[in-house]
Amino acid sequence: MSGKKFFVAAFAALTVFMGSSFGIPSQNINVNGANRNMLVYAPTNIEKDRPLIIQMHGMNQDAPYQHDAAKWEEIADTARFVVVFPNGENKSWDISGDKDVNFLKAIINEMYTKYGIDKKRVYVSGFSMGGMMSYHAANKMSDQIAAIAPVSGYPVGNPAPASKRMMPILHTHGTTDPTVNYNSAVSYLKRWVEYEGCSSNSEKISQYPVGKTTSAASMEKWSGCKENSDIRLISIKDKGHWYSMDLASVNTSDEIWNFVKRFSLDGAVAETPAVPPFVEPTNRDSIYNGGFDSTANAWTLQNHGDGKSVGSVKDGKYVLDISAVGSQPYTVQLIQHNLHLEQGEWYKVSFEAGADADRVLEVNVEQHEDPWDSYLTSVQNFDVSTSMQPLSFYFQMTAATDTNARLSFNAATSTGTLMLDNVSIEKVDENDVPMVPCCETAVHALNLDRNVLRTYEVYGLSGAYLGKIDALNFNEMKSNVLSLVKKSGVYMVRSGSSVKSIQVGR
């Protein structure tokens, strides 16, 4: 197959529609008689002669998944280029023959017809099997690709480099990748170092990007390559098989663009410096970009298990299109972390929500890392209607202070479209927390039977429910209340219709 030549028949008449990636056009293209599909993102009113990036998904994944993982829109809007996410047939790529090479060629031609892209600045990237396909494309169509940027993938079988021109390469990989072995990938990359005549002595930046003191990544660079080529390796320590978008470490899409933009088929390109990548402020006591004025900065959409969704900012709102749900609401989550929640303080969470049909939305405040313990006495559930409406709740941070807590919108209660806007979290005085039905309805003073184990509900003076405790006697009650609330003060303890105020403290 690989020795035969194929002519790509790409028709200008394409079927264009709004696909499952909300707001990102999906379009079909005929390639050698087969109907192929891709997602296309182009900045509004994009100029001619701008670059093209083709980004390919991993095996058993698809274009919407890669689109959501890589978050290219803001970079493309700033630097003005087109991004295409192709769909592989059967969620895989032909990494030995010409079927998908022809698909990539057809994409380039169609983007030239549609947007007037600069054919000298076409870049190919991909995750996992998409990374393998990037290397295959470098061997098969180096006259049409200016640089490649594979992520967590290198070709099965270690085929020898065969690019007709020296190919700039940025390879990114986690050092503990259990799916595509890191050391084997590095060994294969070094075959390209030798093939392109680069210096065997590399330059290594032990902590990369420079200035990010929390980063676990490093950068290795081989210089002196033929034809002014450049080969680099970003290694992310103790990370597995993933496409890193870690704002405290490696934002893979930023790194790819900053590398490939330097290359053209006719030599290096002097690009206008892009706006510095967004760096999310950490350890803050408020929501960042709660009005979605800066696209989706600081927000992360995660799909777990069977949950499947895509999201984007449209008309100043975050629009979440949920196509599949799992067994729990958190199988689709919109998250913002880096929140500083101080022990003993009260907070109010506010937001606006609407949907294409009545639905339930679960909201949680929790740890950002395993075991993801909730800081609420119970997760909050809201009825969301077809019109945007303001919603809110209060809670007290009874756990130890957390400088990296997160607010989670758990949306996999049903499929459909959910819209969010004006999200905020703010400290409030306990006296400003609205009273909830609790203690004003109690008609009896609570009498404790000594050494009789009972379950009690605990409330703040505002009436906010804080949780339950078990106690045998008064002293045990005080101790258990303090363990629950972790802050000295006066609290209300209720059993049935009886209530008692108690003061606890260390």
PDB file of C-alpha atoms in Angstrom, residues 47-297:
ATOM      1  CA  GLU A  47      -7.094  36.969   7.115  1.00  0.00           C
ATOM      2  CA  LYS A  48      -5.589  35.024   4.219  1.00  0.00           C
ATOM      3  CA  ASP A  49      -2.095  33.511   4.383  1.00  0.00           C
ATOM      4  CA  ARG A  50      -2.431  32.422   8.007  1.00  0.00           C
ATOM      5  CA  PRO A  51      -1.094  29.097   9.372  1.00  0.00           C
ATOM      6  CA  LEU A  52      -2.979  25.808   9.777  1.00  0.00           C
ATOM      7  CA  ILE A  53      -2.634  23.335  12.638  1.00  0.00           C
ATOM      8  CA  ILE A  54      -4.025  19.818  12.222  1.00  0.00           C
ATOM      9  CA  GLN A  55      -4.478  18.051  15.562  1.00  0.00           C
ATOM     10  CA  MET A  56      -5.320  14.356  15.723  1.00  0.00           C
ATOM     11  CA  HIS A  57      -6.965  12.438  18.555  1.00  0.00           C
ATOM     12  CA  GLY A  58      -5.786   9.246  20.211  1.00  0.00           C
ATOM     13  CA  MET A  59      -7.035   5.726  19.569  1.00  0.00           C
ATOM     14  CA  ASN A  60     -10.641   5.152  20.687  1.00  0.00           C
ATOM     15  CA  GLN A  61     -11.082   8.912  20.981  1.00  0.00           C
ATOM     16  CA  ASP A  62     -12.520  11.405  18.503  1.00  0.00           C
ATOM     17  CA  ALA A  63     -12.287  14.980  17.272  1.00  0.00           C
ATOM     18  CA  PRO A  64     -14.639  16.482  19.910  1.00  0.00           C
ATOM     19  CA  TYR A  65     -12.573  14.813  22.646  1.00  0.00           C
ATOM     20  CA  GLN A  66      -9.312  16.250  21.308  1.00  0.00           C
ATOM     21  CA  HIS A  67     -10.912  19.655  20.784  1.00  0.00           C
ATOM     22  CA  ASP A  68     -12.015  19.736  24.409  1.00  0.00           C
ATOM     23  CA  ALA A  69      -8.675  18.475  25.741  1.00  0.00           C
ATOM     24  CA  ALA A  70      -6.449  20.882  23.816  1.00  0.00           C
ATOM     25  CA  LYS A  71      -8.397  24.174  24.070  1.00  0.00           C
ATOM     26  CA  TRP A  72      -6.942  25.825  20.963  1.00  0.00           C
ATOM     27  CA  GLU A  73      -9.512  28.577  20.404  1.00  0.00           C
ATOM     28  CA  GLU A  74      -7.969  31.349  22.480  1.00  0.00           C
ATOM     29  CA  ILE A  75      -4.486  30.736  21.065  1.00  0.00           C
ATOM     30  CA  ALA A  76      -5.877  30.667  17.531  1.00  0.00           C
ATOM     31  CA  ASP A  77      -7.867  33.862  18.102  1.00  0.00           C
ATOM     32  CA  THR A  78      -4.776  35.645  19.422  1.00  0.00           C
ATOM     33  CA  ALA A  79      -2.250  34.428  16.845  1.00  0.00           C
ATOM     34  CA  ARG A  80      -4.775  34.190  13.963  1.00  0.00           C
ATOM     35  CA  PHE A  81      -4.602  30.668  12.548  1.00  0.00           C
ATOM     36  CA  VAL A  82      -6.954  27.795  11.655  1.00  0.00           C
ATOM     37  CA  VAL A  83      -7.196  24.574  13.672  1.00  0.00           C
ATOM     38  CA  VAL A  84      -8.640  21.327  12.295  1.00  0.00           C
ATOM     39  CA  PHE A  85      -9.501  18.271  14.407  1.00  0.00           C
ATOM     40  CA  PRO A  86      -9.935  15.313  12.026  1.00  0.00           C
ATOM     41  CA  ASN A  87     -11.894  12.173  12.915  1.00  0.00           C
ATOM     42  CA  GLY A  88     -10.052   8.926  12.268  1.00  0.00           C
ATOM     43  CA  GLU A  89     -12.055   6.051  10.850  1.00  0.00           C
ATOM     44  CA  ASN A  90     -13.090   3.670  13.648  1.00  0.00           C
ATOM     45  CA  LYS A  91     -11.405   6.109  16.034  1.00  0.00           C
ATOM     46  CA  SER A  92      -7.913   5.160  14.829  1.00  0.00           C
ATOM     47  CA  TRP A  93      -5.345   6.184  12.197  1.00  0.00           C
ATOM     48  CA  ASP A  94      -3.663   4.471   9.295  1.00  0.00           C
ATOM     49  CA  ILE A  95      -0.062   4.811  10.492  1.00  0.00           C
ATOM     50  CA  SER A  96       1.492   2.609   7.827  1.00  0.00           C
ATOM     51  CA  GLY A  97      -0.396   3.325   4.605  1.00  0.00           C
ATOM     52  CA  ASP A  98      -1.707   6.265   2.614  1.00  0.00           C
ATOM     53  CA  LYS A  99      -5.390   6.424   3.604  1.00  0.00           C
ATOM     54  CA  ASP A 100      -4.997   9.098   6.274  1.00  0.00           C
ATOM     55  CA  VAL A 101      -2.057  10.773   4.564  1.00  0.00           C
ATOM     56  CA  ASN A 102      -4.499  11.452   1.737  1.00  0.00           C
ATOM     57  CA  PHE A 103      -7.014  12.729   4.287  1.00  0.00           C
ATOM     58  CA  LEU A 104      -4.455  15.226   5.642  1.00  0.00           C
ATOM     59  CA  LYS A 105      -3.629  16.377   2.120  1.00  0.00           C
ATOM     60  CA  ALA A 106      -7.338  16.884   1.424  1.00  0.00           C
ATOM     61  CA  ILE A 107      -7.702  18.936   4.611  1.00  0.00           C
ATOM     62  CA  ILE A 108      -4.839  21.219   3.570  1.00  0.00           C
ATOM     63  CA  ASN A 109      -6.367  21.773   0.146  1.00  0.00           C
ATOM     64  CA  GLU A 110      -9.828  22.437   1.548  1.00  0.00           C
ATOM     65  CA  MET A 111      -8.557  24.920   4.153  1.00  0.00           C
ATOM     66  CA  TYR A 112      -6.688  26.707   1.372  1.00  0.00           C
ATOM     67  CA  THR A 113      -9.890  26.899  -0.688  1.00  0.00           C
ATOM     68  CA  LYS A 114     -12.019  27.998   2.248  1.00  0.00           C
ATOM     69  CA  TYR A 115      -9.693  30.301   4.218  1.00  0.00           C
ATOM     70  CA  GLY A 116      -6.670  30.919   1.975  1.00  0.00           C
ATOM     71  CA  ILE A 117      -4.304  29.390   4.542  1.00  0.00           C
ATOM     72  CA  ASP A 118      -0.559  29.663   3.992  1.00  0.00           C
ATOM     73  CA  LYS A 119       0.421  26.255   2.599  1.00  0.00           C
ATOM     74  CA  LYS A 120       3.995  26.890   3.636  1.00  0.00           C
ATOM     75  CA  ARG A 121       2.953  26.977   7.299  1.00  0.00           C
ATOM     76  CA  VAL A 122       1.009  23.780   7.906  1.00  0.00           C
ATOM     77  CA  TYR A 123       1.750  22.008  11.181  1.00  0.00           C
ATOM     78  CA  VAL A 124       0.689  18.517  12.258  1.00  0.00           C
ATOM     79  CA  SER A 125       0.239  17.366  15.843  1.00  0.00           C
ATOM     80  CA  GLY A 126      -1.565  14.609  17.665  1.00  0.00           C
ATOM     81  CA  PHE A 127      -2.014  12.772  20.938  1.00  0.00           C
ATOM     82  CA  SER A 128      -1.087   9.100  21.448  1.00  0.00           C
ATOM     83  CA  MET A 129      -1.970   7.354  18.154  1.00  0.00           C
ATOM     84  CA  GLY A 130      -2.406  10.860  16.727  1.00  0.00           C
ATOM     85  CA  GLY A 131       1.247  11.441  17.678  1.00  0.00           C
ATOM     86  CA  MET A 132       2.178   8.263  15.839  1.00  0.00           C
ATOM     87  CA  MET A 133       0.307   9.586  12.811  1.00  0.00           C
ATOM     88  CA  SER A 134       2.276  12.853  13.084  1.00  0.00           C
ATOM     89  CA  TYR A 135       5.549  10.959  12.596  1.00  0.00           C
ATOM     90  CA  HIS A 136       4.012   8.959   9.730  1.00  0.00           C
ATOM     91  CA  ALA A 137       2.930  12.194   8.041  1.00  0.00           C
ATOM     92  CA  ALA A 138       6.452  13.592   8.469  1.00  0.00           C
ATOM     93  CA  ASN A 139       7.806  10.632   6.509  1.00  0.00           C
ATOM     94  CA  LYS A 140       5.127  10.638   3.817  1.00  0.00           C
ATOM     95  CA  MET A 141       4.368  14.309   3.139  1.00  0.00           C
ATOM     96  CA  SER A 142       7.261  16.398   4.422  1.00  0.00           C
ATOM     97  CA  ASP A 143       6.916  18.646   1.373  1.00  0.00           C
ATOM     98  CA  GLN A 144       3.569  19.874   2.793  1.00  0.00           C
ATOM     99  CA  ILE A 145       4.304  20.002   6.540  1.00  0.00           C
ATOM    100  CA  ALA A 146       6.565  22.633   8.097  1.00  0.00           C
ATOM    101  CA  ALA A 147       6.855  21.025  11.579  1.00  0.00           C
ATOM    102  CA  ILE A 148       5.296  18.299  13.743  1.00  0.00           C
ATOM    103  CA  ALA A 149       4.472  18.151  17.454  1.00  0.00           C
ATOM    104  CA  PRO A 150       3.583  14.624  18.626  1.00  0.00           C
ATOM    105  CA  VAL A 151       2.319  14.126  22.187  1.00  0.00           C
ATOM    106  CA  SER A 152       2.665  10.795  24.021  1.00  0.00           C
ATOM    107  CA  GLY A 153       3.033   8.807  20.815  1.00  0.00           C
ATOM    108  CA  TYR A 154       5.705   7.394  18.482  1.00  0.00           C
ATOM    109  CA  PRO A 155       5.322   4.876  15.628  1.00  0.00           C
ATOM    110  CA  VAL A 156       4.765   1.222  16.408  1.00  0.00           C
ATOM    111  CA  GLY A 157       7.609  -0.824  14.964  1.00  0.00           C
ATOM    112  CA  ASN A 158      10.103   2.066  15.062  1.00  0.00           C
ATOM    113  CA  PRO A 159      10.154   2.802  11.315  1.00  0.00           C
ATOM    114  CA  ALA A 160      13.290   4.603  10.198  1.00  0.00           C
ATOM    115  CA  PRO A 161      13.016   8.362   9.632  1.00  0.00           C
ATOM    116  CA  ALA A 162      12.462   8.997   5.915  1.00  0.00           C
ATOM    117  CA  SER A 163      11.454  12.644   5.658  1.00  0.00           C
ATOM    118  CA  LYS A 164      12.599  14.244   2.387  1.00  0.00           C
ATOM    119  CA  ARG A 165      13.371  17.460   4.241  1.00  0.00           C
ATOM    120  CA  MET A 166      14.638  17.977   7.751  1.00  0.00           C
ATOM    121  CA  MET A 167      11.555  18.067   9.987  1.00  0.00           C
ATOM    122  CA  PRO A 168      11.419  20.283  13.112  1.00  0.00           C
ATOM    123  CA  ILE A 169       9.954  18.177  15.952  1.00  0.00           C
ATOM    124  CA  LEU A 170       8.620  19.011  19.399  1.00  0.00           C
ATOM    125  CA  HIS A 171       7.826  15.801  21.286  1.00  0.00           C
ATOM    126  CA  THR A 172       5.992  15.960  24.650  1.00  0.00           C
ATOM    127  CA  HIS A 173       5.719  12.925  26.953  1.00  0.00           C
ATOM    128  CA  GLY A 174       5.044  11.969  30.583  1.00  0.00           C
ATOM    129  CA  THR A 175       7.864   9.973  32.188  1.00  0.00           C
ATOM    130  CA  THR A 176       5.534   7.382  33.754  1.00  0.00           C
ATOM    131  CA  ASP A 177       3.297   6.873  30.723  1.00  0.00           C
ATOM    132  CA  PRO A 178       1.840   3.330  31.143  1.00  0.00           C
ATOM    133  CA  THR A 179       0.432   3.218  27.585  1.00  0.00           C
ATOM    134  CA  VAL A 180       3.249   4.493  25.365  1.00  0.00           C
ATOM    135  CA  ASN A 181       6.589   3.934  27.059  1.00  0.00           C
ATOM    136  CA  TYR A 182       8.527   7.138  27.681  1.00  0.00           C
ATOM    137  CA  ASN A 183      12.044   5.685  27.342  1.00  0.00           C
ATOM    138  CA  SER A 184      11.154   3.973  24.074  1.00  0.00           C
ATOM    139  CA  ALA A 185       9.730   7.235  22.719  1.00  0.00           C
ATOM    140  CA  VAL A 186      12.928   9.087  23.657  1.00  0.00           C
ATOM    141  CA  SER A 187      15.036   6.421  21.939  1.00  0.00           C
ATOM    142  CA  TYR A 188      12.949   6.821  18.790  1.00  0.00           C
ATOM    143  CA  LEU A 189      13.231  10.621  18.899  1.00  0.00           C
ATOM    144  CA  LYS A 190      17.007  10.262  19.057  1.00  0.00           C
ATOM    145  CA  ARG A 191      16.875   8.347  15.765  1.00  0.00           C
ATOM    146  CA  TRP A 192      15.503  11.562  14.259  1.00  0.00           C
ATOM    147  CA  VAL A 193      18.260  13.544  16.001  1.00  0.00           C
ATOM    148  CA  GLU A 194      20.826  11.366  14.226  1.00  0.00           C
ATOM    149  CA  TYR A 195      18.899  11.392  10.931  1.00  0.00           C
ATOM    150  CA  GLU A 196      18.765  15.185  10.864  1.00  0.00           C
ATOM    151  CA  GLY A 197      22.435  15.544  11.722  1.00  0.00           C
ATOM    152  CA  CYS A 198      21.838  17.353  15.009  1.00  0.00           C
ATOM    153  CA  SER A 199      24.479  17.561  17.692  1.00  0.00           C
ATOM    154  CA  SER A 200      24.471  14.503  19.961  1.00  0.00           C
ATOM    155  CA  ASN A 201      25.112  16.839  22.879  1.00  0.00           C
ATOM    156  CA  SER A 202      21.848  18.353  23.965  1.00  0.00           C
ATOM    157  CA  GLU A 203      20.995  21.401  26.039  1.00  0.00           C
ATOM    158  CA  LYS A 204      18.668  20.677  28.949  1.00  0.00           C
ATOM    159  CA  ILE A 205      16.539  23.028  31.022  1.00  0.00           C
ATOM    160  CA  SER A 206      15.868  21.070  34.206  1.00  0.00           C
ATOM    161  CA  GLN A 207      12.739  23.014  35.169  1.00  0.00           C
ATOM    162  CA  TYR A 208      10.530  24.114  32.308  1.00  0.00           C
ATOM    163  CA  PRO A 209       8.868  26.453  31.488  1.00  0.00           C
ATOM    164  CA  VAL A 210      11.408  28.820  32.973  1.00  0.00           C
ATOM    165  CA  GLY A 211       9.890  30.796  35.848  1.00  0.00           C
ATOM    166  CA  LYS A 212       7.247  28.218  36.783  1.00  0.00           C
ATOM    167  CA  THR A 213       8.746  27.032  40.041  1.00  0.00           C
ATOM    168  CA  THR A 214       6.027  24.415  40.567  1.00  0.00           C
ATOM    169  CA  SER A 215       6.590  22.733  37.201  1.00  0.00           C
ATOM    170  CA  ALA A 216       7.718  19.108  37.112  1.00  0.00           C
ATOM    171  CA  ALA A 217       8.701  19.326  33.449  1.00  0.00           C
ATOM    172  CA  SER A 218      12.059  19.660  31.705  1.00  0.00           C
ATOM    173  CA  MET A 219      13.093  20.646  28.166  1.00  0.00           C
ATOM    174  CA  GLU A 220      15.862  19.000  26.129  1.00  0.00           C
ATOM    175  CA  LYS A 221      17.003  20.590  22.861  1.00  0.00           C
ATOM    176  CA  TRP A 222      19.263  19.309  20.090  1.00  0.00           C
ATOM    177  CA  SER A 223      20.823  22.036  17.945  1.00  0.00           C
ATOM    178  CA  GLY A 224      23.037  22.135  14.879  1.00  0.00           C
ATOM    179  CA  CYS A 225      20.524  20.178  12.773  1.00  0.00           C
ATOM    180  CA  LYS A 226      20.645  20.257   8.980  1.00  0.00           C
ATOM    181  CA  GLU A 227      18.543  22.845   7.147  1.00  0.00           C
ATOM    182  CA  ASN A 228      18.128  24.842  10.394  1.00  0.00           C
ATOM    183  CA  SER A 229      15.836  22.178  11.773  1.00  0.00           C
ATOM    184  CA  ASP A 230      15.226  21.864  15.522  1.00  0.00           C
ATOM    185  CA  ILE A 231      14.331  18.861  17.694  1.00  0.00           C
ATOM    186  CA  ARG A 232      13.081  19.256  21.250  1.00  0.00           C
ATOM    187  CA  LEU A 233      11.704  17.020  23.985  1.00  0.00           C
ATOM    188  CA  ILE A 234       9.461  18.127  26.850  1.00  0.00           C
ATOM    189  CA  SER A 235       9.441  15.525  29.616  1.00  0.00           C
ATOM    190  CA  ILE A 236       6.822  15.778  32.362  1.00  0.00           C
ATOM    191  CA  LYS A 237       8.025  13.975  35.455  1.00  0.00           C
ATOM    192  CA  ASP A 238       5.720  11.417  37.091  1.00  0.00           C
ATOM    193  CA  LYS A 239       2.931  12.082  34.606  1.00  0.00           C
ATOM    194  CA  GLY A 240       1.182   9.386  32.613  1.00  0.00           C
ATOM    195  CA  HIS A 241      -0.641   9.185  29.298  1.00  0.00           C
ATOM    196  CA  TRP A 242      -2.220  12.609  28.963  1.00  0.00           C
ATOM    197  CA  TYR A 243      -2.344  15.907  27.109  1.00  0.00           C
ATOM    198  CA  SER A 244      -1.096  18.317  29.760  1.00  0.00           C
ATOM    199  CA  MET A 245      -2.951  21.628  30.159  1.00  0.00           C
ATOM    200  CA  ASP A 246      -1.504  22.289  33.607  1.00  0.00           C
ATOM    201  CA  LEU A 247      -1.264  26.038  34.156  1.00  0.00           C
ATOM    202  CA  ALA A 248       1.312  25.444  36.882  1.00  0.00           C
ATOM    203  CA  SER A 249       3.460  23.396  34.526  1.00  0.00           C
ATOM    204  CA  VAL A 250       3.107  22.574  30.810  1.00  0.00           C
ATOM    205  CA  ASN A 251       0.278  23.921  28.682  1.00  0.00           C
ATOM    206  CA  THR A 252       0.854  21.648  25.709  1.00  0.00           C
ATOM    207  CA  SER A 253      -1.069  23.705  23.167  1.00  0.00           C
ATOM    208  CA  ASP A 254       0.855  26.869  24.067  1.00  0.00           C
ATOM    209  CA  GLU A 255       4.138  24.972  23.779  1.00  0.00           C
ATOM    210  CA  ILE A 256       3.198  23.502  20.402  1.00  0.00           C
ATOM    211  CA  TRP A 257       2.258  26.867  18.914  1.00  0.00           C
ATOM    212  CA  ASN A 258       5.319  28.665  20.284  1.00  0.00           C
ATOM    213  CA  PHE A 259       7.506  25.979  18.703  1.00  0.00           C
ATOM    214  CA  VAL A 260       5.922  25.384  15.294  1.00  0.00           C
ATOM    215  CA  LYS A 261       5.249  29.045  14.479  1.00  0.00           C
ATOM    216  CA  ARG A 262       9.002  29.506  13.920  1.00  0.00           C
ATOM    217  CA  PHE A 263       9.043  27.255  10.854  1.00  0.00           C
ATOM    218  CA  SER A 264       7.965  27.430   7.234  1.00  0.00           C
ATOM    219  CA  LEU A 265       8.643  25.262   4.191  1.00  0.00           C
ATOM    220  CA  ASP A 266      10.814  28.067   2.853  1.00  0.00           C
ATOM    221  CA  GLY A 267      12.676  28.772   6.098  1.00  0.00           C
ATOM    222  CA  ALA A 268      12.065  30.228   9.547  1.00  0.00           C
ATOM    223  CA  VAL A 269       9.221  32.709   9.914  1.00  0.00           C
ATOM    224  CA  ALA A 270       9.377  35.912  11.914  1.00  0.00           C
ATOM    225  CA  GLU A 271       5.990  35.832  13.665  1.00  0.00           C
ATOM    226  CA  THR A 272       4.545  38.797  15.507  1.00  0.00           C
ATOM    227  CA  PRO A 273       5.005  37.923  19.184  1.00  0.00           C
ATOM    228  CA  ALA A 274       1.811  36.484  20.556  1.00  0.00           C
ATOM    229  CA  VAL A 275       0.146  37.706  23.695  1.00  0.00           C
ATOM    230  CA  PRO A 276       1.787  35.901  26.639  1.00  0.00           C
ATOM    231  CA  PRO A 277      -0.065  32.717  27.586  1.00  0.00           C
ATOM    232  CA  PHE A 278      -2.742  33.120  30.218  1.00  0.00           C
ATOM    233  CA  VAL A 279      -1.499  32.264  33.713  1.00  0.00           C
ATOM    234  CA  GLU A 280      -4.274  31.593  36.166  1.00  0.00           C
ATOM    235  CA  PRO A 281      -3.853  33.391  39.520  1.00  0.00           C
ATOM    236  CA  THR A 282      -3.555  30.888  42.356  1.00  0.00           C
ATOM    237  CA  ASN A 283      -4.488  30.872  46.046  1.00  0.00           C
ATOM    238  CA  ARG A 284      -7.348  33.369  45.571  1.00  0.00           C
ATOM    239  CA  ASP A 285     -10.579  33.761  47.541  1.00  0.00           C
ATOM    240  CA  SER A 286     -12.780  34.642  44.559  1.00  0.00           C
ATOM    241  CA  ILE A 287     -13.837  33.171  41.239  1.00  0.00           C
ATOM    242  CA  TYR A 288     -11.735  34.265  38.247  1.00  0.00           C
ATOM    243  CA  ASN A 289     -13.559  35.040  34.999  1.00  0.00           C
ATOM    244  CA  GLY A 290     -16.951  34.179  36.459  1.00  0.00           C
ATOM    245  CA  GLY A 291     -18.659  36.198  33.730  1.00  0.00           C
ATOM    246  CA  PHE A 292     -16.797  34.354  30.954  1.00  0.00           C
ATOM    247  CA  ASP A 293     -15.503  37.637  29.552  1.00  0.00           C
ATOM    248  CA  SER A 294     -12.085  36.061  28.831  1.00  0.00           C
ATOM    249  CA  THR A 295     -13.387  33.023  26.945  1.00  0.00           C
ATOM    250  CA  ALA A 296     -13.053  30.009  29.266  1.00  0.00           C
ATOM    251  CA  ASN A 297      -9.878  31.077  31.076  1.00  0.00           C
TER     252      ASN A 297
END
